[in-house]
C-alpha positions as semicolon CSV with decimal commas, in nm:
position;residue;x (nm);y (nm);z (nm)
1;M;-0,008;-0,031;-0,008
2;D;0,162;0,351;-0,106
3;K;0,155;0,681;0,130
4;L;-0,160;0,826;0,000
5;E;-0,402;0,492;-0,010
6;S;-0,295;0,451;0,373
7;I;-0,373;0,794;0,357
8;F;-0,741;0,730;0,257
9;K;-0,728;0,398;0,428
10;Y;-0,668;0,570;0,784
11;Q;-0,911;0,850;0,705
12;S;-1,188;0,646;0,654
13;L;-1,153;0,428;0,916
14;F;-1,147;0,720;1,115
15;D;-1,495;0,871;0,926
16;N;-1,682;0,543;1,023
17;E;-1,559;0,533;1,365
18;L;-1,690;0,921;1,368
19;A;-2,005;0,837;1,224
20;E;-2,092;0,525;1,460
21;K;-2,027;0,702;1,833
22;R;-2,152;0,981;1,721
23;G;-2,443;0,859;1,567
24;L;-2,451;0,994;1,185
25;T;-2,428;0,747;0,984
26;D;-2,750;0,849;0,774
27;I;-2,637;1,241;0,729
28;P;-2,665;1,222;0,346
29;M;-2,285;1,328;0,106
30;E;-2,418;1,636;0,018
31;V;-2,466;1,749;0,385
32;W;-2,066;1,587;0,456
33;I;-1,971;1,779;0,178
34;Q;-2,128;2,125;0,380
35;R;-1,991;2,012;0,710
36;E;-1,657;1,960;0,581
37;T;-1,603;2,254;0,359
38;L;-1,691;2,440;0,634
39;A;-1,435;2,288;0,870
40;M;-1,182;2,314;0,585
41;L;-1,264;2,660;0,538
42;S;-1,170;2,715;0,953
43;E;-0,867;2,541;0,896
44;L;-0,742;2,764;0,605
45;A;-0,876;3,038;0,806
46;E;-0,620;2,910;1,133
47;L;-0,364;2,855;0,858
48;I;-0,360;3,242;0,708
49;D;-0,346;3,282;1,068
50;E;0,023;3,158;1,091
51;V;0,154;3,313;0,817
52;N;0,109;3,668;0,907
53;F;-0,151;3,801;0,649
54;K;-0,284;4,116;0,886
55;W;-0,100;4,327;0,724
56;W;-0,208;4,603;0,959
57;K;-0,082;4,398;1,245
58;N;0,328;4,369;1,357
59;P;0,425;4,016;1,238
60;R;0,543;3,704;1,441
61;P;0,779;3,460;1,383
62;V;0,613;3,208;1,164
63;D;0,597;2,863;1,331
64;L;0,613;2,640;1,065
65;D;0,543;2,308;1,284
66;N;0,272;2,475;1,289
67;V;0,190;2,561;0,984
68;K;0,223;2,178;0,939
69;N;-0,030;2,107;1,152
70;E;-0,255;2,287;1,020
71;L;-0,191;2,164;0,643
72;V;-0,263;1,794;0,781
73;D;-0,610;1,895;0,941
74;I;-0,683;2,073;0,604
75;L;-0,595;1,754;0,421
76;H;-0,798;1,528;0,670
77;F;-1,102;1,696;0,574
78;F;-1,037;1,637;0,206
79;V;-0,946;1,327;0,198
80;S;-1,259;1,216;0,399
81;M;-1,476;1,444;0,135
82;C;-1,210;1,227;-0,154
83;L;-1,445;0,951;0,021
84;K;-1,779;1,089;0,091
85;T;-1,812;1,119;-0,343
86;G;-1,688;0,759;-0,320
87;M;-1,310;0,900;-0,501
88;D;-1,059;0,610;-0,405
89;A;-0,653;0,737;-0,376
90;D;-0,623;0,608;-0,803
91;E;-0,934;0,785;-0,829
92;L;-0,755;1,127;-0,694
93;Y;-0,425;0,994;-0,774
94;R;-0,506;0,987;-1,194
95;R;-0,706;1,305;-1,194
96;Y;-0,429;1,547;-1,061
97;L;-0,223;1,371;-1,298
98;E;-0,467;1,486;-1,637
99;K;-0,510;1,833;-1,442
100;N;-0,176;1,891;-1,372
101;K;-0,111;1,814;-1,754
102;E;-0,377;2,055;-1,839
103;N;-0,205;2,341;-1,608
104;F;0,128;2,291;-1,732
105;A;-0,066;2,294;-2,129
106;R;-0,226;2,651;-2,029
107;Q;0,062;2,769;-1,942
108;H;0,255;2,698;-2,226
109;G;-0,061;2,820;-2,425
110;T;-0,147;2,433;-2,613
111;S;-0,425;2,414;-2,423
112;E;-0,842;2,462;-2,617
113;K;-0,887;2,732;-2,228
114;K;-0,691;3,018;-2,355
115;G;-0,624;3,306;-2,139
116;Y;-0,391;3,119;-1,908
117;E;-0,026;3,121;-2,144
118;A;0,250;3,307;-1,933
119;G;0,475;3,518;-2,121
């Protein structure tokens, strides 16, 4: 099992236990996605606070360990949403590669979608 598959496996185990122990097994997928998107937004807000985005405030030293922890929190919710939609690690990887190829094509001006090419 590769690392991404392992992440998906452990997130699935956690999600299933959480739903069972908290009586959340009958919640529709779209409600889960809404909740997890809000949770991810909350984690993104915590991340942006870690990197001194408030230009009107004196910056403090960035705690890289906290930044990494917030990124992991975001990953938890992201993978959970993938699982809720039926996407496994293989599908995510395949879709990522397809989109990455398209992103390069856009930057190189070879995509059917115009307006992205870099000078």
